[in-house]
mmCIF file with all atom_site columns, C-alpha atoms in Angstrom:
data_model
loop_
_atom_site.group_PDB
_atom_site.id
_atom_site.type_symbol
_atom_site.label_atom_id
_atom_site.label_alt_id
_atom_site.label_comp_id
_atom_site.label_asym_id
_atom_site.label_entity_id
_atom_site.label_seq_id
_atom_site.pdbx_PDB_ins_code
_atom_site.Cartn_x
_atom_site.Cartn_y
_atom_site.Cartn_z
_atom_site.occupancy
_atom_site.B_iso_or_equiv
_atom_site.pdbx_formal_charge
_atom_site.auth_seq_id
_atom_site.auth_comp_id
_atom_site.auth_asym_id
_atom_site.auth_atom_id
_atom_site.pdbx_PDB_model_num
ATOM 1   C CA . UNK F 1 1   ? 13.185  -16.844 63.479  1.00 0.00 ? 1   UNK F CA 1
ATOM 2   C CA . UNK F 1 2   ? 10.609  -16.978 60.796  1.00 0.00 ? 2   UNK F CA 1
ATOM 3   C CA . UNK F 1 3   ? 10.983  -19.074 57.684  1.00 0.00 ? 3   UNK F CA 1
ATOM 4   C CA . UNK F 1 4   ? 10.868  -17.116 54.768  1.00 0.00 ? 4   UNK F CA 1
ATOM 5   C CA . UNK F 1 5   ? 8.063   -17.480 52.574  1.00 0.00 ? 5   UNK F CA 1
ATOM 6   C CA . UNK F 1 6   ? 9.427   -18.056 48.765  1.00 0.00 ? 6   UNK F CA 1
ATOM 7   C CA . UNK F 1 7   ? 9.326   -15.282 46.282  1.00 0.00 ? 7   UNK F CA 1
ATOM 8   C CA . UNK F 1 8   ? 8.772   -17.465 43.194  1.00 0.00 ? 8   UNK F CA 1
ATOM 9   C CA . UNK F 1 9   ? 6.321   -19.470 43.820  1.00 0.00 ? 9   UNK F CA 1
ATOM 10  C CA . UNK F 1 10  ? 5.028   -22.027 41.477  1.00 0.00 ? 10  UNK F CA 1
ATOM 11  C CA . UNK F 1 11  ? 1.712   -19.462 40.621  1.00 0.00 ? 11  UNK F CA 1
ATOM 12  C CA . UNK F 1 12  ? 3.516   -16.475 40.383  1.00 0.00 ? 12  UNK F CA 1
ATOM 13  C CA . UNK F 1 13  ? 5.864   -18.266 37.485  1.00 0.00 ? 13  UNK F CA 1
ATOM 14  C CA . UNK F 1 14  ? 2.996   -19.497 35.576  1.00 0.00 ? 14  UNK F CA 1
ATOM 15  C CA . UNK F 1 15  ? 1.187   -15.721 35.747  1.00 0.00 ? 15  UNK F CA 1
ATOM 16  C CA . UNK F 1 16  ? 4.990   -14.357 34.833  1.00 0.00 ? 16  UNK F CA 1
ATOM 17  C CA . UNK F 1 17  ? 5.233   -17.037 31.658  1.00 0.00 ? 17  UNK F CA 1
ATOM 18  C CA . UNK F 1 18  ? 1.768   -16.286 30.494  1.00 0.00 ? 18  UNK F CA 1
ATOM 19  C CA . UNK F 1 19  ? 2.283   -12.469 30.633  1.00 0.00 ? 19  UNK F CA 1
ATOM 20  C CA . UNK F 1 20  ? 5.523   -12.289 28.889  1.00 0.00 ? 20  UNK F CA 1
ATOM 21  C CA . UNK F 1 21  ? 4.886   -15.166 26.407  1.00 0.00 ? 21  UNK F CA 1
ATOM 22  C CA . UNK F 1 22  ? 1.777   -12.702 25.772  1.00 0.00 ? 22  UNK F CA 1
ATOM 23  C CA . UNK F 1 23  ? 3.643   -9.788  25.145  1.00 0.00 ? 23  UNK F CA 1
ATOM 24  C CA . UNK F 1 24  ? 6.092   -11.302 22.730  1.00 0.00 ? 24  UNK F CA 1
ATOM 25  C CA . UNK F 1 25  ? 3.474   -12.453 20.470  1.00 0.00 ? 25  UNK F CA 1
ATOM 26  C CA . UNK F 1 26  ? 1.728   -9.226  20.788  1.00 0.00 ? 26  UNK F CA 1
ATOM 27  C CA . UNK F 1 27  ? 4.937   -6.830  19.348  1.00 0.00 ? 27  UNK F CA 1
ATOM 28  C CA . UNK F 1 28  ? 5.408   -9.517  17.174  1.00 0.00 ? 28  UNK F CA 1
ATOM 29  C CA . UNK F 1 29  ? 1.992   -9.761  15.878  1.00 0.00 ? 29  UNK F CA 1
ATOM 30  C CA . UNK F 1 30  ? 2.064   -5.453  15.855  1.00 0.00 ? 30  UNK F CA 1
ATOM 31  C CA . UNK F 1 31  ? 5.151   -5.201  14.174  1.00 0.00 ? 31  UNK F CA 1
ATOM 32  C CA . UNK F 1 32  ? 3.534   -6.437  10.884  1.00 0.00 ? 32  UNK F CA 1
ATOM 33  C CA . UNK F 1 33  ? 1.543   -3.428  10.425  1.00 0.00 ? 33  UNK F CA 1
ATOM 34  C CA . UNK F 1 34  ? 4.231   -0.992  11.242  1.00 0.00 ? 34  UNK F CA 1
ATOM 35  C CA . UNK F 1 35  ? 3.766   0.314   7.967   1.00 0.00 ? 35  UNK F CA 1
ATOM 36  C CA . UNK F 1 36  ? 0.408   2.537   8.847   1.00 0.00 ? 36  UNK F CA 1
ATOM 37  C CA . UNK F 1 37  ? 1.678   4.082   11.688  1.00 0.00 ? 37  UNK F CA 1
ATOM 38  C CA . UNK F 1 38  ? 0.088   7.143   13.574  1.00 0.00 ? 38  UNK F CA 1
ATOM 39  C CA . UNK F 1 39  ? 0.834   10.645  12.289  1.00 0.00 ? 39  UNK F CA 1
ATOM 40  C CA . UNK F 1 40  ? 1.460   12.550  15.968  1.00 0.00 ? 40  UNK F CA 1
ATOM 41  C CA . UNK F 1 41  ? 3.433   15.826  14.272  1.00 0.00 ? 41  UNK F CA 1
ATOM 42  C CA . UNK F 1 42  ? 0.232   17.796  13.505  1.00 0.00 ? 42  UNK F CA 1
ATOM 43  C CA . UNK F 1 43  ? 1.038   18.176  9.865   1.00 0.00 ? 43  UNK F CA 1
ATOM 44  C CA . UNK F 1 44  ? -1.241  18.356  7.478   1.00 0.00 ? 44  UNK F CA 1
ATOM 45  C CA . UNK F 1 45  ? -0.103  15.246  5.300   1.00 0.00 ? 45  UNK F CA 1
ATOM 46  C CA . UNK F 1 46  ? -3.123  16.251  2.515   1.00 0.00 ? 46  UNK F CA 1
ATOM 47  C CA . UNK F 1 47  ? -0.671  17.790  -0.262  1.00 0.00 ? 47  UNK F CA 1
ATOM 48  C CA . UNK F 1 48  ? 2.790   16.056  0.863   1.00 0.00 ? 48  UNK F CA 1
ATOM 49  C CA . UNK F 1 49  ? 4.637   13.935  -1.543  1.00 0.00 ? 49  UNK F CA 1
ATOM 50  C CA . UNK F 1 50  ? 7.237   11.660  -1.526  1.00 0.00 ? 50  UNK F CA 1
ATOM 51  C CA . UNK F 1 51  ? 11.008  11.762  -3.469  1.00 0.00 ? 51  UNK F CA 1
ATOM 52  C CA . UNK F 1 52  ? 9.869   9.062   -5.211  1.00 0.00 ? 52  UNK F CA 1
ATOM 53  C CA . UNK F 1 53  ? 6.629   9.770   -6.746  1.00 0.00 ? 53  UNK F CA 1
ATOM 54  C CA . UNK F 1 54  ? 8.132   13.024  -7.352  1.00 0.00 ? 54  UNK F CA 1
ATOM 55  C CA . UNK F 1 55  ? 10.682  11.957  -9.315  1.00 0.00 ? 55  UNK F CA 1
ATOM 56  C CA . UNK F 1 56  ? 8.887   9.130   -11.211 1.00 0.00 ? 56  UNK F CA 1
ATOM 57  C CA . UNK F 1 57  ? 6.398   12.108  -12.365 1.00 0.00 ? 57  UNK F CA 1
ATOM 58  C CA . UNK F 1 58  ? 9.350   14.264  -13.194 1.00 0.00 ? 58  UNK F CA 1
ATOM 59  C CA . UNK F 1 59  ? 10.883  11.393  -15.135 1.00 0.00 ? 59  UNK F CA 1
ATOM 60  C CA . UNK F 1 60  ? 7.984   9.453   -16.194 1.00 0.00 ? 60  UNK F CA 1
ATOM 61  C CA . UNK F 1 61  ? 5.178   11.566  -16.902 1.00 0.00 ? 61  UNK F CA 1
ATOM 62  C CA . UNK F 1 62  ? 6.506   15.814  -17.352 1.00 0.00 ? 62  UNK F CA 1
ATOM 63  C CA . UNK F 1 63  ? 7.201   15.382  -20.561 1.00 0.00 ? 63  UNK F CA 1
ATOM 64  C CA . UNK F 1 64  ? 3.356   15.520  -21.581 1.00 0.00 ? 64  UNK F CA 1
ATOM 65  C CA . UNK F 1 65  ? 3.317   18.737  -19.870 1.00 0.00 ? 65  UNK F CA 1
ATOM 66  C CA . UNK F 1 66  ? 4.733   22.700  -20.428 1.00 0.00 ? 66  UNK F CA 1
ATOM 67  C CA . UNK F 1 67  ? 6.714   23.710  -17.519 1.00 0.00 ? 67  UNK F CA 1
ATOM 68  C CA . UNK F 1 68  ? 7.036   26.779  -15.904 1.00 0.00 ? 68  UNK F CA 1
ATOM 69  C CA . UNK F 1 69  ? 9.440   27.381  -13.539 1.00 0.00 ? 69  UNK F CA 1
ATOM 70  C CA . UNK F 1 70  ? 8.187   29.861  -11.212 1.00 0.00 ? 70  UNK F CA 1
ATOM 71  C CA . UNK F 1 71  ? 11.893  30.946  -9.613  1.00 0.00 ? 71  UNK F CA 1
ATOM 72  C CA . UNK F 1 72  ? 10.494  33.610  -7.361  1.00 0.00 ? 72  UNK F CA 1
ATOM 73  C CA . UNK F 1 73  ? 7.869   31.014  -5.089  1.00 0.00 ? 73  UNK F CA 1
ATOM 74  C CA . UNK F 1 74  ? 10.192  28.020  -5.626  1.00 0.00 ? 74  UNK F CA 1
ATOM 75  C CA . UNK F 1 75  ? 7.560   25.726  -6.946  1.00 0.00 ? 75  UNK F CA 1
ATOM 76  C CA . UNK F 1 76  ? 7.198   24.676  -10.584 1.00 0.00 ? 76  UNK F CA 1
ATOM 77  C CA . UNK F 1 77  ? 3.908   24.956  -12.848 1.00 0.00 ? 77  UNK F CA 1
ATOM 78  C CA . UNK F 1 78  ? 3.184   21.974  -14.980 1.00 0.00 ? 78  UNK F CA 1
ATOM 79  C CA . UNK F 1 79  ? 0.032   22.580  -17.657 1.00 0.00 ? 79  UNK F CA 1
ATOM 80  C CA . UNK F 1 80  ? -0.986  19.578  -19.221 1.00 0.00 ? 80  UNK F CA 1
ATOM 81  C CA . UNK F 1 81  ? 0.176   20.193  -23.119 1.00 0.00 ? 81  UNK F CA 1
ATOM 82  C CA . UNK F 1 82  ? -3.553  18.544  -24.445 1.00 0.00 ? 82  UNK F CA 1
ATOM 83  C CA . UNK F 1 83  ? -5.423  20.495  -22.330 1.00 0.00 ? 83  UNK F CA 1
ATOM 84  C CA . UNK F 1 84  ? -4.456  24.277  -24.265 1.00 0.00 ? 84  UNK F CA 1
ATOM 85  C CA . UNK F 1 85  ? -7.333  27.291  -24.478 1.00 0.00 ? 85  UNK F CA 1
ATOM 86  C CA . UNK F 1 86  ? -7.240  29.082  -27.761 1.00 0.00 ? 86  UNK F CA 1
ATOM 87  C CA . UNK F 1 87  ? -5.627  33.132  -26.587 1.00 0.00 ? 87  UNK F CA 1
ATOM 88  C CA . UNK F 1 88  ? -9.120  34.868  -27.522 1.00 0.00 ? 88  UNK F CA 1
ATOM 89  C CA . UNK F 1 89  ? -11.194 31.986  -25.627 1.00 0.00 ? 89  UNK F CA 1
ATOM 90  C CA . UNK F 1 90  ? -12.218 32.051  -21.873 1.00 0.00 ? 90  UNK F CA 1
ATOM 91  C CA . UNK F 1 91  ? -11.494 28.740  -20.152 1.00 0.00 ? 91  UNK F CA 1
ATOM 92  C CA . UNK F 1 92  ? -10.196 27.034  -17.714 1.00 0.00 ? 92  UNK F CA 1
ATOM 93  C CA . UNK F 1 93  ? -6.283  25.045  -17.220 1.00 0.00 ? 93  UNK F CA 1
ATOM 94  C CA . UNK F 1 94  ? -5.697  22.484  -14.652 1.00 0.00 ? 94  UNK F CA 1
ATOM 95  C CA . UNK F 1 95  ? -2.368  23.214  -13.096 1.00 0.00 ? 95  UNK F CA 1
ATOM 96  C CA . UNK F 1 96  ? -0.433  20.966  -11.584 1.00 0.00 ? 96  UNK F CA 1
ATOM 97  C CA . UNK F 1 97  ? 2.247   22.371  -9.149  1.00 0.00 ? 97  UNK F CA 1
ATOM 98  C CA . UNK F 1 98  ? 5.251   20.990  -7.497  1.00 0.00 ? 98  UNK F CA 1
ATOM 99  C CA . UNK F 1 99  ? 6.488   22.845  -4.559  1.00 0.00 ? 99  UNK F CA 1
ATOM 100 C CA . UNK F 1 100 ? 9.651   21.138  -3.644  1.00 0.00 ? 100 UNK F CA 1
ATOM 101 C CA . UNK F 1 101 ? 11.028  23.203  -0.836  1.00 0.00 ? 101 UNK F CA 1
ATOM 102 C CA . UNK F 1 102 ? 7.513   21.697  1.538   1.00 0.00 ? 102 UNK F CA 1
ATOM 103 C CA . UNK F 1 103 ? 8.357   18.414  -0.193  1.00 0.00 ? 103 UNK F CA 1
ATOM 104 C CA . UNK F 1 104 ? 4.016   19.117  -1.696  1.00 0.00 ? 104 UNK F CA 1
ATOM 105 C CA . UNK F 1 105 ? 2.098   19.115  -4.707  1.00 0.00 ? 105 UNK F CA 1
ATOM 106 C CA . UNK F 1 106 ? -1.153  21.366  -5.273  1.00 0.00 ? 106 UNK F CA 1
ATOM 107 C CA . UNK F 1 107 ? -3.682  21.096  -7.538  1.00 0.00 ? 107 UNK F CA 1
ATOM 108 C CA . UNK F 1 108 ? -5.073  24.429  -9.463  1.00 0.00 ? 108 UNK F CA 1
ATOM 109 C CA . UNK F 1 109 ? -8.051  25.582  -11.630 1.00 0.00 ? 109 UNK F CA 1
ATOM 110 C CA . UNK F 1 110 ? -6.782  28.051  -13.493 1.00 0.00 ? 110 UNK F CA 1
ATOM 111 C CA . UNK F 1 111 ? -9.147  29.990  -14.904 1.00 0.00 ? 111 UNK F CA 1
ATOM 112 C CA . UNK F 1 112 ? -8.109  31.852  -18.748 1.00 0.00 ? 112 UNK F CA 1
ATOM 113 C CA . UNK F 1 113 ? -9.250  34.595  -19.977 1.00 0.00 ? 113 UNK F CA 1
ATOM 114 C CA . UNK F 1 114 ? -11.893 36.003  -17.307 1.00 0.00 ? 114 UNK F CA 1
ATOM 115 C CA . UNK F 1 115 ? -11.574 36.148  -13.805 1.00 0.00 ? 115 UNK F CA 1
ATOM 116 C CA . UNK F 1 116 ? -12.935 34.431  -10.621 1.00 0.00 ? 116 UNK F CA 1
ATOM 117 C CA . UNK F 1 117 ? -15.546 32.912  -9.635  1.00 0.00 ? 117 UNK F CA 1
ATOM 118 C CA . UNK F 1 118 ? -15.726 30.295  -12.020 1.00 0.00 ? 118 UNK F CA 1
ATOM 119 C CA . UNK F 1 119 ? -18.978 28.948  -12.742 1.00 0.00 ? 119 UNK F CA 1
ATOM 120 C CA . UNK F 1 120 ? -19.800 24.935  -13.902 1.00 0.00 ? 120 UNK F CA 1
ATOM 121 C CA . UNK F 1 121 ? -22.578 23.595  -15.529 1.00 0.00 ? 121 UNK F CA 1
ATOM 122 C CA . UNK F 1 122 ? -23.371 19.931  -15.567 1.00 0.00 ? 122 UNK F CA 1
ATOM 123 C CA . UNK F 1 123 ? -26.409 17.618  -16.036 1.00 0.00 ? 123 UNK F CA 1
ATOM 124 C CA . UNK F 1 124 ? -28.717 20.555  -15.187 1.00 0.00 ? 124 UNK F CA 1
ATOM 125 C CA . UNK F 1 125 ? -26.811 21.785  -11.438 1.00 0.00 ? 125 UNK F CA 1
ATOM 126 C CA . UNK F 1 126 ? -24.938 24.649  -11.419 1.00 0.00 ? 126 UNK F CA 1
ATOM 127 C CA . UNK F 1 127 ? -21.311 24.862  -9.264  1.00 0.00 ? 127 UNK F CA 1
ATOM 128 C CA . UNK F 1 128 ? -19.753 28.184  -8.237  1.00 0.00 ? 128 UNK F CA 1
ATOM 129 C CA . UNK F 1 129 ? -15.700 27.788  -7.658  1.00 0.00 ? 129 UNK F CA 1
ATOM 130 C CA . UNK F 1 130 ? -14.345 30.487  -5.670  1.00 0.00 ? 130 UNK F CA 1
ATOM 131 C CA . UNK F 1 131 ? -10.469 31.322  -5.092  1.00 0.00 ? 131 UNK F CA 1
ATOM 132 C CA . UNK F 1 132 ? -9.341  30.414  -2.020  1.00 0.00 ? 132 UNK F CA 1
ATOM 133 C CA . UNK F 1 133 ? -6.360  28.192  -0.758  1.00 0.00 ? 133 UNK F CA 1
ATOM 134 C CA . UNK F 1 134 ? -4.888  24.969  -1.687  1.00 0.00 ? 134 UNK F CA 1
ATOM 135 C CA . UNK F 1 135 ? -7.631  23.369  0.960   1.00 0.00 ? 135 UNK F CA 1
ATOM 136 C CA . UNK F 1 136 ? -10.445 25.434  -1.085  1.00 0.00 ? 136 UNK F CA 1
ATOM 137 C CA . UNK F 1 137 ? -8.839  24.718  -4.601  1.00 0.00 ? 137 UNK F CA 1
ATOM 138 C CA . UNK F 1 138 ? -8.523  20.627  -3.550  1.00 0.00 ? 138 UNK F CA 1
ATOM 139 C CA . UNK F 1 139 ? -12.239 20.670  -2.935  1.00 0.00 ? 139 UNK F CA 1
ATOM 140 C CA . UNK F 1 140 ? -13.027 22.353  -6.229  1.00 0.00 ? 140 UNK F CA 1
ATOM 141 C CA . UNK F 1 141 ? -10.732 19.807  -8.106  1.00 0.00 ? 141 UNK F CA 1
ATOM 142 C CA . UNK F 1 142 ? -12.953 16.910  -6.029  1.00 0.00 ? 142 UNK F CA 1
ATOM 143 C CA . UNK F 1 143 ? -15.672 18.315  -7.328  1.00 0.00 ? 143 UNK F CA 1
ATOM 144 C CA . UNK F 1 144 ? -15.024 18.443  -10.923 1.00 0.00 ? 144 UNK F CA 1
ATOM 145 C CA . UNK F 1 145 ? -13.454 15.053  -10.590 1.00 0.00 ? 145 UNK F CA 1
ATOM 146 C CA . UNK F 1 146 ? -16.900 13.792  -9.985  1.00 0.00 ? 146 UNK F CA 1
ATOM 147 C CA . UNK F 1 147 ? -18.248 15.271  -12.616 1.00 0.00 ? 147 UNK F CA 1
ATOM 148 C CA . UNK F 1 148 ? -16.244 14.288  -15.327 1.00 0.00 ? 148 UNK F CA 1
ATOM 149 C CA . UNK F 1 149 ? -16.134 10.750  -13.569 1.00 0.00 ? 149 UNK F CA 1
ATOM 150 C CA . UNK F 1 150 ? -20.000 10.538  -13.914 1.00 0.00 ? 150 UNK F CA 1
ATOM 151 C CA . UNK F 1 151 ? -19.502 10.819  -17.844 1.00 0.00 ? 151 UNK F CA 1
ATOM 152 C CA . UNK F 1 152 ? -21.909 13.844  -18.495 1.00 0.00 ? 152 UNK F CA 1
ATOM 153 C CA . UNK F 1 153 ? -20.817 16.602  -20.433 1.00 0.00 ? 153 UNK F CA 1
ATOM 154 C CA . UNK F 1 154 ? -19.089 19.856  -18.433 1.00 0.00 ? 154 UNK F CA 1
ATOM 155 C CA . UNK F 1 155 ? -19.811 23.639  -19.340 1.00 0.00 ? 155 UNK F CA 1
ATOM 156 C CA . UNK F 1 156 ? -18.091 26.678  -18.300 1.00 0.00 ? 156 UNK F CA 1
ATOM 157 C CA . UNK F 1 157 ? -20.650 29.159  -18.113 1.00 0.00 ? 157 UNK F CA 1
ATOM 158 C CA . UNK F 1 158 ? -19.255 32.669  -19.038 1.00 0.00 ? 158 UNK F CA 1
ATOM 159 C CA . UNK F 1 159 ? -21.224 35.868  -19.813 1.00 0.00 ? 159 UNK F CA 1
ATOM 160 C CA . UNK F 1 160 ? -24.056 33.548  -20.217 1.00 0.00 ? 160 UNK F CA 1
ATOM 161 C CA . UNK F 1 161 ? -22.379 31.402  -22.536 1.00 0.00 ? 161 UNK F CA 1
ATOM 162 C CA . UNK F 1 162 ? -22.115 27.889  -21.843 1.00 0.00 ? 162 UNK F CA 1
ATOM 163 C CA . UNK F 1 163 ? -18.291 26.790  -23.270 1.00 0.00 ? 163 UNK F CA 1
ATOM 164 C CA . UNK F 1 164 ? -17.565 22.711  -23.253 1.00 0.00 ? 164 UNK F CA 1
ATOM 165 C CA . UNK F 1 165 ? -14.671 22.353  -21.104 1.00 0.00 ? 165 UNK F CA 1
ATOM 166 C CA . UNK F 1 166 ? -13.485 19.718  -23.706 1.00 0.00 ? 166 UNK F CA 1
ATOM 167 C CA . UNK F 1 167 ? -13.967 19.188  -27.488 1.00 0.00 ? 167 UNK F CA 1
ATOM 168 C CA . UNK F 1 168 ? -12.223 16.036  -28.393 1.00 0.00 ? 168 UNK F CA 1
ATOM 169 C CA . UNK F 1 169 ? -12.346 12.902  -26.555 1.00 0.00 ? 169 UNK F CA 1
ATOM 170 C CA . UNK F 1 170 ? -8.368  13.610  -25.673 1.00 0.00 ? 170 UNK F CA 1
ATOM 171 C CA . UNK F 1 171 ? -9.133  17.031  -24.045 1.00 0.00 ? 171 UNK F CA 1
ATOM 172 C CA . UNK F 1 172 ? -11.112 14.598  -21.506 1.00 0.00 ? 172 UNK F CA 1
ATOM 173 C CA . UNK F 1 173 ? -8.314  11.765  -21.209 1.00 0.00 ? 173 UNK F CA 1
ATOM 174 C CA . UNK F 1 174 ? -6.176  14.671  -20.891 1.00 0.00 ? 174 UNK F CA 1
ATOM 175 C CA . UNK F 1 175 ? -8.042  15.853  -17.682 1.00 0.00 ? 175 UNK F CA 1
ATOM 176 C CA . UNK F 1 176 ? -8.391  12.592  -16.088 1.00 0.00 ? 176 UNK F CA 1
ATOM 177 C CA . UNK F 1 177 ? -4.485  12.071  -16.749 1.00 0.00 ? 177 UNK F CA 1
ATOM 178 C CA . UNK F 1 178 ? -4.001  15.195  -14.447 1.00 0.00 ? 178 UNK F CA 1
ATOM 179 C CA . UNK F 1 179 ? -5.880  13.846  -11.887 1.00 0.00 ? 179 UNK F CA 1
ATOM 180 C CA . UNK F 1 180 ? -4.675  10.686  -11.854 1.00 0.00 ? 180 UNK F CA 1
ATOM 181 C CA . UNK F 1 181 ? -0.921  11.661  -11.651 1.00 0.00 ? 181 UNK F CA 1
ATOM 182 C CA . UNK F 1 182 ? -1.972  14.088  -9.121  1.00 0.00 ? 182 UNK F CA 1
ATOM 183 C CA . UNK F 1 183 ? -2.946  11.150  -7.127  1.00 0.00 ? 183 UNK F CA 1
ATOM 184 C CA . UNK F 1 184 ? 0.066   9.657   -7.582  1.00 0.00 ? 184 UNK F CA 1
ATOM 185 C CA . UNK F 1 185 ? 1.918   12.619  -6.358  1.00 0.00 ? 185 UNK F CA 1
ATOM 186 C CA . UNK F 1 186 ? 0.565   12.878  -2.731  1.00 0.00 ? 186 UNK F CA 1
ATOM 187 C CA . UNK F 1 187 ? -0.684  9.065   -2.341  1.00 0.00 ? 187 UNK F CA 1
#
């Protein structure tokens, strides 16, 4: 009869202790970042937000806006309350929109008193905005973001005319404050 060789040898226990002591530390050292974790659902995460941004805008921040309920989509309009057009005057109205069925929150230029496309003017360049979707409408806002961000003065250009998409210096922070709690909506 053969003697039997031993399993567990000396080696094999060392290359067993080195592997698992290696994989403890390494779901250990993974589990701190368990906070950015992979989105595998296919979702388009671009215009979700969460309960609570939602309801720190609703709480916090609505009540420098009108509100329009819009019962028929399900989603409510918010129109910053600085950022008005006179009835007879063509311009344009950021809109901010909570849709709360999708758990999202759009972004949309609004334009008031003429119709699409709506046409920018801005250190010389000249941007065409078409209507489109929420994807479309998002790169529009980007766009117009920049501009204001670069400090130059905006024009909407209408019938040839060239109208100054804000007057007073609060018309501008009014803008900016759309954008920013935008940002905070789908961060």
């Amino acid at each position: 009869m053969a003697a039997k060789d031993p399993v567990l040898t000396p080696e094999l226990l060392k290359i067993i202790k080195i592997f698992g002591i290696a994989s403890i530390l390494m779901v250990l050292g993974l589990s701190f970042f368990n906070s950015r974790r992979a989105n595998n659902t296919g979702e388009d995460l671009t215009f979700r937000m969460s309960d609570a941004a939602r309801i720190y805008f609703l709480n916090m921040k609505a009540i420098n806006y009108n509100r329009e309920i819009r019962s028929d989509a399900g989603m409510t309009l918010f129109r910053h309350e600085d950022l008005s057009v006179k009835n007879d005057e063509a311009g344009i109205q950021l809109v901010l929109i909570l849709n709360p069925p999708k758990d999202e929150a759009y972004l949309y230029l609004e334009p008031r008193n003429f119709d699409w496309p709506i046409q920018i003017k801005s250190g010389g360049e000249t941007f065409i905005f078409k209507n489109g979707n929420k994807s479309d409408h998002l790169s529009a806002i980007n766009q117009l973001k920049a501009l204001i961000e670069n400090g130059k003065m905006i024009f909407l250009v209408q019938n040839e005319r060239e109208i100054p998409l804000w007057e007073e210096e609060s018309e501008k922070d009014a803008l900016k404050q759309v954008f920013e709690d935008y940002a905070r909506l789908v961060e």
